[in-house]
GROMACS .gro file of N, CA and C in nm:
model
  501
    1UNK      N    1  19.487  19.439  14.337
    1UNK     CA    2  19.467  19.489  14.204
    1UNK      C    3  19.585  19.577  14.165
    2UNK      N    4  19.637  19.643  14.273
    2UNK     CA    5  19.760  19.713  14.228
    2UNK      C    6  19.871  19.692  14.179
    3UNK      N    7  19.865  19.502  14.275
    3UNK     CA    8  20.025  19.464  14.219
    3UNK      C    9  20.007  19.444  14.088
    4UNK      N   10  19.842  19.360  14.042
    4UNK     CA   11  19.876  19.326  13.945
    4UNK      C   12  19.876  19.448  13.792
    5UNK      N   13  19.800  19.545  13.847
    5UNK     CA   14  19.856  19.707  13.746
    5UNK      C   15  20.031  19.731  13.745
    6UNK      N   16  20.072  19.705  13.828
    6UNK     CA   17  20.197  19.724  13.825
    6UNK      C   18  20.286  19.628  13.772
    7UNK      N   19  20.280  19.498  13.776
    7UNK     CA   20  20.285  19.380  13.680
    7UNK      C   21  20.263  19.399  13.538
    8UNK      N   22  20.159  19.478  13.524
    8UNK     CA   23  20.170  19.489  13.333
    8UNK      C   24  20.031  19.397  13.327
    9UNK      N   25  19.963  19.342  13.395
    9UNK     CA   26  19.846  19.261  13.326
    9UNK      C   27  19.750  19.363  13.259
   10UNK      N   28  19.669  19.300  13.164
   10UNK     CA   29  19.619  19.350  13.034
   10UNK      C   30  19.504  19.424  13.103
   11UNK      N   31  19.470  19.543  13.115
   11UNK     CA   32  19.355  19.620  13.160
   11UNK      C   33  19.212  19.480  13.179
   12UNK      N   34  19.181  19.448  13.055
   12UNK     CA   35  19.042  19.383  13.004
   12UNK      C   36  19.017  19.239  13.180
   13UNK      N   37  19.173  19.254  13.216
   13UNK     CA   38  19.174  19.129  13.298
   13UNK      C   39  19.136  19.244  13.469
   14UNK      N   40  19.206  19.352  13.453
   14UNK     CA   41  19.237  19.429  13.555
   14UNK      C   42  18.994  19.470  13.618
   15UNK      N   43  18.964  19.476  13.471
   15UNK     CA   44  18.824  19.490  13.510
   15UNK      C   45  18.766  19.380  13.563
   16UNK      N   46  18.744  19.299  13.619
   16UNK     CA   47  18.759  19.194  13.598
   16UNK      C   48  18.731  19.142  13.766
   17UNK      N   49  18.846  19.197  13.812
   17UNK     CA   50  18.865  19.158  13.971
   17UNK      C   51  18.747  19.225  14.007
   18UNK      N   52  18.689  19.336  14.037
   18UNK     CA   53  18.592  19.325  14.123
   18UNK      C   54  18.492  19.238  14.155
   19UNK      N   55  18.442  19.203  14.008
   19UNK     CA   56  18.335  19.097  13.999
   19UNK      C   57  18.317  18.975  14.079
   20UNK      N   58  18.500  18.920  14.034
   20UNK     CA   59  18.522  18.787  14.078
   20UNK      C   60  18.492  18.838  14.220
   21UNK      N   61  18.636  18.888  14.283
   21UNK     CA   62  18.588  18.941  14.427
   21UNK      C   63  18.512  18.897  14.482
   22UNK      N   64  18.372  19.012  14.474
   22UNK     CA   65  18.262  19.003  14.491
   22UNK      C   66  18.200  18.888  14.508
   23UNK      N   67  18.240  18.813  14.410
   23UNK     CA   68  18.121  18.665  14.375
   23UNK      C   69  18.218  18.578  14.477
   24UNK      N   70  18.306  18.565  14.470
   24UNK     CA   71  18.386  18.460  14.503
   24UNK      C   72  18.343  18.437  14.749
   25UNK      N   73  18.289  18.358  14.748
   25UNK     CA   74  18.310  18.337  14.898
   25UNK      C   75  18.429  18.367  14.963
   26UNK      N   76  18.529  18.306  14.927
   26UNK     CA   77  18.651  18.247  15.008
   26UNK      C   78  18.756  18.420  14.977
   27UNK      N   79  18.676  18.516  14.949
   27UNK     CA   80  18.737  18.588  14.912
   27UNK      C   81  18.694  18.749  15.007
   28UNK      N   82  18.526  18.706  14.995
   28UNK     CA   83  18.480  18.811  15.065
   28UNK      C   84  18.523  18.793  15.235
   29UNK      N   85  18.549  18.683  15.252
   29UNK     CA   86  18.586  18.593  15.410
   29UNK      C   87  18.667  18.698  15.457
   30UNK      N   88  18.805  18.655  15.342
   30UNK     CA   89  18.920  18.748  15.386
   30UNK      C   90  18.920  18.863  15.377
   31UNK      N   91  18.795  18.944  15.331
   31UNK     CA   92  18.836  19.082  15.267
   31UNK      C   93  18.821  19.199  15.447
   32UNK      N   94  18.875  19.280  15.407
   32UNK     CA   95  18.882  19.368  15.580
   32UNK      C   96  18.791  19.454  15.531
   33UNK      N   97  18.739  19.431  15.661
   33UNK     CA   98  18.606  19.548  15.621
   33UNK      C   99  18.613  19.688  15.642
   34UNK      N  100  18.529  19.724  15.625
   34UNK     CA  101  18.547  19.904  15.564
   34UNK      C  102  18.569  19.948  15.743
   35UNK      N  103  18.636  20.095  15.716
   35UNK     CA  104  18.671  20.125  15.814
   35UNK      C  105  18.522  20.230  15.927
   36UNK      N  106  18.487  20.215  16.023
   36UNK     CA  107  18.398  20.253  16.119
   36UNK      C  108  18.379  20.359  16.056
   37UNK      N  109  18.231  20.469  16.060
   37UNK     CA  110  18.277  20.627  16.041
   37UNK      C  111  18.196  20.653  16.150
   38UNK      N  112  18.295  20.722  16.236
   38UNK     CA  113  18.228  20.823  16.362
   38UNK      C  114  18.280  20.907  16.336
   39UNK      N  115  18.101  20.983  16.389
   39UNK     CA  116  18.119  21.193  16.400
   39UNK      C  117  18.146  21.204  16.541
   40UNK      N  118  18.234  21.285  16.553
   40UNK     CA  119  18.283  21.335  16.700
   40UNK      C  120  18.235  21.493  16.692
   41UNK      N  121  18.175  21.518  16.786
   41UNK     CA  122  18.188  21.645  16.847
   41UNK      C  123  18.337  21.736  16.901
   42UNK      N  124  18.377  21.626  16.961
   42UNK     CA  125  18.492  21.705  17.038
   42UNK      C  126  18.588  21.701  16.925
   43UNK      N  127  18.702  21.818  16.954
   43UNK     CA  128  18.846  21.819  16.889
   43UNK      C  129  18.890  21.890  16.947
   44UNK      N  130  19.053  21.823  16.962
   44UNK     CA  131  19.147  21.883  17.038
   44UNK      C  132  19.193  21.999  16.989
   45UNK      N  133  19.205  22.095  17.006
   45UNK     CA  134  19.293  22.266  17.007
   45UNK      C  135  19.401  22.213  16.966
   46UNK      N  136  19.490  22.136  17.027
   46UNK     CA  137  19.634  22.152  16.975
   46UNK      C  138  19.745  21.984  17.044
   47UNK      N  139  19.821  21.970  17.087
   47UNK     CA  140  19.915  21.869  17.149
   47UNK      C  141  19.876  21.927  17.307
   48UNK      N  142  19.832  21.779  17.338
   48UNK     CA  143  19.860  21.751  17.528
   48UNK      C  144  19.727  21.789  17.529
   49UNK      N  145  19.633  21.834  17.477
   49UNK     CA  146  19.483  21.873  17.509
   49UNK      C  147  19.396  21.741  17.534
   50UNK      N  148  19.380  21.677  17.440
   50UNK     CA  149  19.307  21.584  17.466
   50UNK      C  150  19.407  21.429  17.463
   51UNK      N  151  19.405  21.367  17.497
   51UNK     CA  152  19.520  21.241  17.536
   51UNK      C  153  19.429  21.070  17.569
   52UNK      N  154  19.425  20.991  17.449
   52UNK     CA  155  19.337  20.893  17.500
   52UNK      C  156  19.438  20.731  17.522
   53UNK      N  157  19.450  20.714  17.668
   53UNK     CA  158  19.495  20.564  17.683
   53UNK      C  159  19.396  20.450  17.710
   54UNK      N  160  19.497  20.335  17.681
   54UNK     CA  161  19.409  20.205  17.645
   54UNK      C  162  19.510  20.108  17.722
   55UNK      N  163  19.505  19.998  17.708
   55UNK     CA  164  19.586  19.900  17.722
   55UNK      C  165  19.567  19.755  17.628
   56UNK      N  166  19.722  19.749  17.547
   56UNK     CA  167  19.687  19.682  17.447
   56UNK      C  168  19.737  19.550  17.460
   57UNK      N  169  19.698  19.407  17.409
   57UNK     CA  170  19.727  19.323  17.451
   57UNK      C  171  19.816  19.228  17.300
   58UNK      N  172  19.955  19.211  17.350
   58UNK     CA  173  20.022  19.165  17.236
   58UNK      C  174  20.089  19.012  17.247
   59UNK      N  175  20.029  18.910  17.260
   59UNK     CA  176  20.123  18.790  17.271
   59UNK      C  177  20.063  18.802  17.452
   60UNK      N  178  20.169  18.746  17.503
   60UNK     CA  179  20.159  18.759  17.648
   60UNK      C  180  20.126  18.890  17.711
   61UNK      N  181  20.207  18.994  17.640
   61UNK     CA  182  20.251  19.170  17.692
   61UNK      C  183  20.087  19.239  17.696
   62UNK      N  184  20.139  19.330  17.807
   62UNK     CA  185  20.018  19.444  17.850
   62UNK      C  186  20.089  19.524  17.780
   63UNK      N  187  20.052  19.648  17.706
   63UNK     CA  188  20.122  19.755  17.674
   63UNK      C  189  20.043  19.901  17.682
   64UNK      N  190  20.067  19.968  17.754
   64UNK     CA  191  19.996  20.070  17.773
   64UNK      C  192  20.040  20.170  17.704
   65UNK      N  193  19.946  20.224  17.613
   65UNK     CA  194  19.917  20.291  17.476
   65UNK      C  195  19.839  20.404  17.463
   66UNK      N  196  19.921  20.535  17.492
   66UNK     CA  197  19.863  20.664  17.476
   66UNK      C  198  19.910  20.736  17.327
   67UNK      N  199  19.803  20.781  17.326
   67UNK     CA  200  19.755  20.847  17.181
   67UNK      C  201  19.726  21.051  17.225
   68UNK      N  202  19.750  21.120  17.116
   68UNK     CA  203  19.691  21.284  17.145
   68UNK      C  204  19.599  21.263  17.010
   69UNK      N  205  19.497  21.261  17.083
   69UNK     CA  206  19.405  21.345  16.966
   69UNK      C  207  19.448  21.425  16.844
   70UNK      N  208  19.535  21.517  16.885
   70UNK     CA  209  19.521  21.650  16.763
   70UNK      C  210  19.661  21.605  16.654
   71UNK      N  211  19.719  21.525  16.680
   71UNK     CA  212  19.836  21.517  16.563
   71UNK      C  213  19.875  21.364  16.545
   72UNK      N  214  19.816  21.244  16.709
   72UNK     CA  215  19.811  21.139  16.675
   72UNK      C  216  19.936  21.079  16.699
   73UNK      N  217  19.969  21.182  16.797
   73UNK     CA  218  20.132  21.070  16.812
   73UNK      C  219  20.112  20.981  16.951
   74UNK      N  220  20.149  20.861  16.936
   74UNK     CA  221  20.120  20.756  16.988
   74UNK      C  222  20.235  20.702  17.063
   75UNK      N  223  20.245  20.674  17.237
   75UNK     CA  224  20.345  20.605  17.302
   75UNK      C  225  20.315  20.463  17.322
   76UNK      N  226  20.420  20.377  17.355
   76UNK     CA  227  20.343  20.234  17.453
   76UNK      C  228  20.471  20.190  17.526
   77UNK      N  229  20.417  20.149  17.605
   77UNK     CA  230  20.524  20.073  17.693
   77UNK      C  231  20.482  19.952  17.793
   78UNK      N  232  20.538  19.876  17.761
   78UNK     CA  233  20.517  19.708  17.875
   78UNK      C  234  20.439  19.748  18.017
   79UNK      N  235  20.300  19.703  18.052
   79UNK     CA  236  20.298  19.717  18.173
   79UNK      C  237  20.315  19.611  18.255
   80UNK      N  238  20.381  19.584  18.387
   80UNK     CA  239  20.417  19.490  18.459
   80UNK      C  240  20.290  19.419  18.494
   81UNK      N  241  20.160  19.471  18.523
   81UNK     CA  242  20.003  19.441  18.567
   81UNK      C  243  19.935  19.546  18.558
   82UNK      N  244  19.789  19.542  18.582
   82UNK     CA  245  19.633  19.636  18.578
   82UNK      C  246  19.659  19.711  18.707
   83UNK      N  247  19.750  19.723  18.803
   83UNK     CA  248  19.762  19.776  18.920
   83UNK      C  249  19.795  19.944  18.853
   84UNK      N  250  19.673  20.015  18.976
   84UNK     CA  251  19.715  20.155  18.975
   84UNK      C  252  19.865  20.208  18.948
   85UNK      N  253  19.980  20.153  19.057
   85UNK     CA  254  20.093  20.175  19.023
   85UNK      C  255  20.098  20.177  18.915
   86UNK      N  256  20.099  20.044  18.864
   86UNK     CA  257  20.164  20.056  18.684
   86UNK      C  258  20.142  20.139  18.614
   87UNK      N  259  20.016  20.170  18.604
   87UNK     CA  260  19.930  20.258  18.505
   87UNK      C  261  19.982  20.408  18.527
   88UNK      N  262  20.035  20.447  18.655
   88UNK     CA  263  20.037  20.589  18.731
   88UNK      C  264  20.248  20.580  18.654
   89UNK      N  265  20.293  20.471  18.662
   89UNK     CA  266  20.459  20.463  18.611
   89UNK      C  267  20.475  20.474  18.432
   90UNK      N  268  20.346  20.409  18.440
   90UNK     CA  269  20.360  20.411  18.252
   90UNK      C  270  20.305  20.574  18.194
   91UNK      N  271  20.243  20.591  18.270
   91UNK     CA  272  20.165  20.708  18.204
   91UNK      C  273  20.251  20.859  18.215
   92UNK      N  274  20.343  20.835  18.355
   92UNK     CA  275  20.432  20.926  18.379
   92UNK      C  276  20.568  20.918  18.307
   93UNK      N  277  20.622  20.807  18.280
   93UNK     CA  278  20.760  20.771  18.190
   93UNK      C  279  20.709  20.778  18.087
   94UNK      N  280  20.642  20.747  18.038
   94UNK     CA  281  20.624  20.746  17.839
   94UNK      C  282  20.562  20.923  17.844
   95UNK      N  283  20.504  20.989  17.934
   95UNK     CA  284  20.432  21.071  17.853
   95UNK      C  285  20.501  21.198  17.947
   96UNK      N  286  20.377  21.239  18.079
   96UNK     CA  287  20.377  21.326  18.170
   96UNK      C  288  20.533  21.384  18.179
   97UNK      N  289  20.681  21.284  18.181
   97UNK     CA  290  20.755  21.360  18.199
   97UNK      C  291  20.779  21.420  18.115
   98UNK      N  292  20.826  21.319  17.940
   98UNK     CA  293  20.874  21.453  17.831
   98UNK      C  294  20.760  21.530  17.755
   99UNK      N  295  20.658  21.541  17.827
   99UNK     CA  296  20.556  21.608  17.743
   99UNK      C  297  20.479  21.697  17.827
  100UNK      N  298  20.464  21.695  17.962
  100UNK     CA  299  20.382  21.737  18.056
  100UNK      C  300  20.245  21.719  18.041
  101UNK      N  301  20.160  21.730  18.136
  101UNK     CA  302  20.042  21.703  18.170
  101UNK      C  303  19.980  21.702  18.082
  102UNK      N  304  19.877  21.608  18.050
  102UNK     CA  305  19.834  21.649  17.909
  102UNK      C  306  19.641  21.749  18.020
  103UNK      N  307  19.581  21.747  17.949
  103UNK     CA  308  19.451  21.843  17.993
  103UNK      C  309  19.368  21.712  18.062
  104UNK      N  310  19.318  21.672  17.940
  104UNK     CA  311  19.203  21.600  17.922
  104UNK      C  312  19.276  21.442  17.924
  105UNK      N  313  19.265  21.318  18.002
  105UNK     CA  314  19.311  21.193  17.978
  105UNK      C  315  19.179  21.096  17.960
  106UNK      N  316  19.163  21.056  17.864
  106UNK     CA  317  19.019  20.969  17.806
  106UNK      C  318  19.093  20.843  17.812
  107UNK      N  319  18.970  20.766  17.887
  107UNK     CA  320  19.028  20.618  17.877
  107UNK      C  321  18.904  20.516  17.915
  108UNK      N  322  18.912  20.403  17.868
  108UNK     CA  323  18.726  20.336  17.913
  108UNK      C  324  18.753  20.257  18.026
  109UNK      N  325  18.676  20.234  18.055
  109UNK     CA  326  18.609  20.184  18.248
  109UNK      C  327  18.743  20.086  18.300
  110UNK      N  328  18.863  20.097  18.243
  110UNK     CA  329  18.987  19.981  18.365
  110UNK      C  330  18.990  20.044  18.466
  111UNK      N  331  19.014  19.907  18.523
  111UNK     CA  332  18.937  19.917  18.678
  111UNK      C  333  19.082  19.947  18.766
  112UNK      N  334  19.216  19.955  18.701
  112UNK     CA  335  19.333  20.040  18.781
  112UNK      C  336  19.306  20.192  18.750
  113UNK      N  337  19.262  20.282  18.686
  113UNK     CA  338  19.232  20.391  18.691
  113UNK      C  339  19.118  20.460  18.785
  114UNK      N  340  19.029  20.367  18.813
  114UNK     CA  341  18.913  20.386  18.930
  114UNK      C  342  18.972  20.376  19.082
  115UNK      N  343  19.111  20.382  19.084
  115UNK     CA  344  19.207  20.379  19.245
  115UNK      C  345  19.128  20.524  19.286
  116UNK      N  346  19.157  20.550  19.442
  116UNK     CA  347  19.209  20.633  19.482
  116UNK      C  348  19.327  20.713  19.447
  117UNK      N  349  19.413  20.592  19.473
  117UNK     CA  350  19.545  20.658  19.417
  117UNK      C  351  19.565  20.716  19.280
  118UNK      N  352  19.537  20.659  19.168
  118UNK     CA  353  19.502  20.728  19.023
  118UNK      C  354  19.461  20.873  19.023
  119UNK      N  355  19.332  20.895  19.082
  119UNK     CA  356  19.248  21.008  19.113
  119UNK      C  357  19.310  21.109  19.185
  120UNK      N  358  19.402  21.084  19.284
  120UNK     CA  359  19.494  21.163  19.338
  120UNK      C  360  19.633  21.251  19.256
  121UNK      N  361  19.693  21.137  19.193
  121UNK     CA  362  19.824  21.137  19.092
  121UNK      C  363  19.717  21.268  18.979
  122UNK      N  364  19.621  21.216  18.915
  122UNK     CA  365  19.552  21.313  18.839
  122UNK      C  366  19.548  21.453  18.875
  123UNK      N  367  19.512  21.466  18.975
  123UNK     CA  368  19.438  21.577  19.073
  123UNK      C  369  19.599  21.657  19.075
  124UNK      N  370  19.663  21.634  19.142
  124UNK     CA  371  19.830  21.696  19.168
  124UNK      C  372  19.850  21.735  19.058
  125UNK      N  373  19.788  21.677  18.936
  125UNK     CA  374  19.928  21.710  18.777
  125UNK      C  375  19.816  21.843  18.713
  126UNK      N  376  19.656  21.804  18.764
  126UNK     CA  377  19.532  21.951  18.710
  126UNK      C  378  19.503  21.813  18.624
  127UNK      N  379  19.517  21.734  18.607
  127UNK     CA  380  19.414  21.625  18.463
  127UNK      C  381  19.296  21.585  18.456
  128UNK      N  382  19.220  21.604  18.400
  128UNK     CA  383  19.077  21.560  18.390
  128UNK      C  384  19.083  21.446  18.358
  129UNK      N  385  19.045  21.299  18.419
  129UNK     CA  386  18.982  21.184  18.361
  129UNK      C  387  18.895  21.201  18.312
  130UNK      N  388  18.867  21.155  18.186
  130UNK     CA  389  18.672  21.119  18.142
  130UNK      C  390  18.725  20.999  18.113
  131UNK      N  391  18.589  20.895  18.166
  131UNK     CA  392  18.621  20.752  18.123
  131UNK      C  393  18.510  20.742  18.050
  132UNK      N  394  18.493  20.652  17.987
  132UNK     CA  395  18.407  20.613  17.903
  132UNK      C  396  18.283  20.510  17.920
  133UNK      N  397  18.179  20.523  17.908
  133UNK     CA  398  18.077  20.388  18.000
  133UNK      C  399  18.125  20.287  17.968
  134UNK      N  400  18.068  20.207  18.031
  134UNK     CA  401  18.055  20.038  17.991
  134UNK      C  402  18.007  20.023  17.867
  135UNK      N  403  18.083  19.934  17.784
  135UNK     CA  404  18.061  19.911  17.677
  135UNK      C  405  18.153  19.974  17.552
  136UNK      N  406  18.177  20.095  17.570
  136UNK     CA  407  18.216  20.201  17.459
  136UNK      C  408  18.344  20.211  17.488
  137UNK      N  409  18.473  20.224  17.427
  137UNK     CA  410  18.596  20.249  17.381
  137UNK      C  411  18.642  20.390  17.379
  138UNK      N  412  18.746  20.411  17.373
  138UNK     CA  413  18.880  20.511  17.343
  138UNK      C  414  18.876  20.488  17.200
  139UNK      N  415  18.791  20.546  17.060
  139UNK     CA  416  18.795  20.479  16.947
  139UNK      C  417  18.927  20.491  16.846
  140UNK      N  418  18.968  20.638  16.908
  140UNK     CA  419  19.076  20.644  16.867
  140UNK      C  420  19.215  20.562  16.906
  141UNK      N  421  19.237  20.540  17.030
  141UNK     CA  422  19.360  20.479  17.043
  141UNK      C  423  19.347  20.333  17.036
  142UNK      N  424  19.192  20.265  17.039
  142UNK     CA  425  19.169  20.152  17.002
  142UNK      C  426  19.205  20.122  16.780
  143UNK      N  427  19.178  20.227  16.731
  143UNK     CA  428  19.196  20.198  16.614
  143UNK      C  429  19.345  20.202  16.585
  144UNK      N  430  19.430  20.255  16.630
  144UNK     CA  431  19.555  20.252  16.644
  144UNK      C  432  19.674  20.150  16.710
  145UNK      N  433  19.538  20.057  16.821
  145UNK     CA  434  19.611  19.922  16.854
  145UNK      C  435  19.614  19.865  16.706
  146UNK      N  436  19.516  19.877  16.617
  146UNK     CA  437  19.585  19.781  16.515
  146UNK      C  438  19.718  19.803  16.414
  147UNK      N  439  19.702  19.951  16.429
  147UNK     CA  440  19.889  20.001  16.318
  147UNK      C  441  19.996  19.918  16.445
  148UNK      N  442  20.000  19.953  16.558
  148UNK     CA  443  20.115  19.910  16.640
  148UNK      C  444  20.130  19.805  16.595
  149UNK      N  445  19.995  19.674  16.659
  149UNK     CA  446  20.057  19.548  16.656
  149UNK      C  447  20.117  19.516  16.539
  150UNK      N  448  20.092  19.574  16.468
  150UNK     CA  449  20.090  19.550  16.283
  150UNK      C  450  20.299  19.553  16.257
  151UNK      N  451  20.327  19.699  16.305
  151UNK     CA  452  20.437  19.711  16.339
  151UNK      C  453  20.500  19.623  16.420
  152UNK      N  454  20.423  19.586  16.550
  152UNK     CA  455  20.542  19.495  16.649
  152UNK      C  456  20.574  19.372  16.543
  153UNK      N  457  20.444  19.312  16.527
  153UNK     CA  458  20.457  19.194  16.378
  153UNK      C  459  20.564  19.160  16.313
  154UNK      N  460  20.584  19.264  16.193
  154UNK     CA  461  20.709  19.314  16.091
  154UNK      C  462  20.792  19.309  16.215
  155UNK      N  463  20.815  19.394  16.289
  155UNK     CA  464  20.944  19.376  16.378
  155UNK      C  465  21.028  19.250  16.432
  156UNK      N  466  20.888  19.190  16.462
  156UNK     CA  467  20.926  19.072  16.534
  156UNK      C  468  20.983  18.994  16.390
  157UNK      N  469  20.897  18.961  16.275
  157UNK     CA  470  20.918  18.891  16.171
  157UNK      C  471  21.104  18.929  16.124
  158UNK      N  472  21.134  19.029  16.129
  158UNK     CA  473  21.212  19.074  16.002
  158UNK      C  474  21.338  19.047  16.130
  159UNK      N  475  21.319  19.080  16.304
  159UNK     CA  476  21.394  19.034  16.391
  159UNK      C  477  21.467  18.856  16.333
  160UNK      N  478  21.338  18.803  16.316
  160UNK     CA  479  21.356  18.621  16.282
  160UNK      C  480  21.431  18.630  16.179
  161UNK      N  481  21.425  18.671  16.061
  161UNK     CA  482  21.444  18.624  15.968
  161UNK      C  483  21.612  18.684  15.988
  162UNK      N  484  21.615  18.763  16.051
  162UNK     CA  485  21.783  18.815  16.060
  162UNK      C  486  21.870  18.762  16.186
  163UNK      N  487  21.766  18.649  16.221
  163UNK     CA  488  21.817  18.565  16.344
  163UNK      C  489  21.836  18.584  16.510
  164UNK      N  490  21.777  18.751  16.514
  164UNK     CA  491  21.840  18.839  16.654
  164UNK      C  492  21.711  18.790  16.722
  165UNK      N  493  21.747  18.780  16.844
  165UNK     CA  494  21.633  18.740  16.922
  165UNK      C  495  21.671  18.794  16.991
  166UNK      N  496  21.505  18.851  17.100
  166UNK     CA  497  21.430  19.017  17.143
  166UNK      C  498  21.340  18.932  17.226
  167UNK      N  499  21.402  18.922  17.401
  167UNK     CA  500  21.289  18.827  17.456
  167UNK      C  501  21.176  18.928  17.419
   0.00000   0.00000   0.00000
């Protein structure tokens, strides 16, 4: 509706679209649906307090994808596999070194964070795991897999169209 306000079409037409919208099948199909609303209890104090990773899946790529609660800044980086290692290399290069420990690390039931070894690496840095049950998500850094891929997308697209190829 915006482009076409910005186009110059005649208001009388601009009222108009919702209706169709609405009525139209092939329209409601495509339409994205409204966004979740969850009440949270918790909130983070400040940066590095609360810290939620995920692992996001892009094309072939694992990408392991930490988020902070309180301002929302978001890392990712390629993981080689679901192995403790990886998870303990990604989490330390993208984050732990230029940021230090974060407090709190939220993440749901992957089964490389349930190591020994994980639990240990945690324990040395002071980090609290909370994982999340079966079933339930990281909602935040899950809603944020969709801006990334969205970005890798355009990247990849606008890579093509300027011919550079990015295995």
């Amino acid at each position: 509706m915006e482009l076409l306000r910005t186009a110059g079409a005649p208001r009388s037409a601009l009222v108009l679209i919702r209706d169709i919208v609405d009525t139209c099948r092939i329209c409601r199909t495509w339409q994205r649906p409204p966004p979740k609303s969850m009440t949270s209890v918790r909130m983070a104090r400040d940066f590095n307090h609360l810290v939620q990773w995920d692992i996001m899946f892009h094309r072939r790529a694992m990408i392991s994808h930490l988020l902070d609660e309180a301002i929302r800044w978001t890392v990712g980086s390629v993981l080689a596999d679901r192995s403790a290692e990886s998870i303990i290399e990604a989490i330390m290069t993208e984050w732990v070194r230029p940021y230090g420990g974060m407090l709190v690390l939220i993440a749901d039931g992957e089964s490389g964070l349930a190591s020994e070894e994980v639990a240990q690496y945690l324990d040395r840095l002071s980090i609290e795991l909370k994982t999340k049950a079966p079933g339930e998500h990281a909602q935040m850094v899950e809603r944020h897999h969709e801006l990334f891929r969205r970005l890798l997308l355009r990247m990849e697209a606008s890579l093509d169209e300027l011919g550079i190829k990015v295995p």
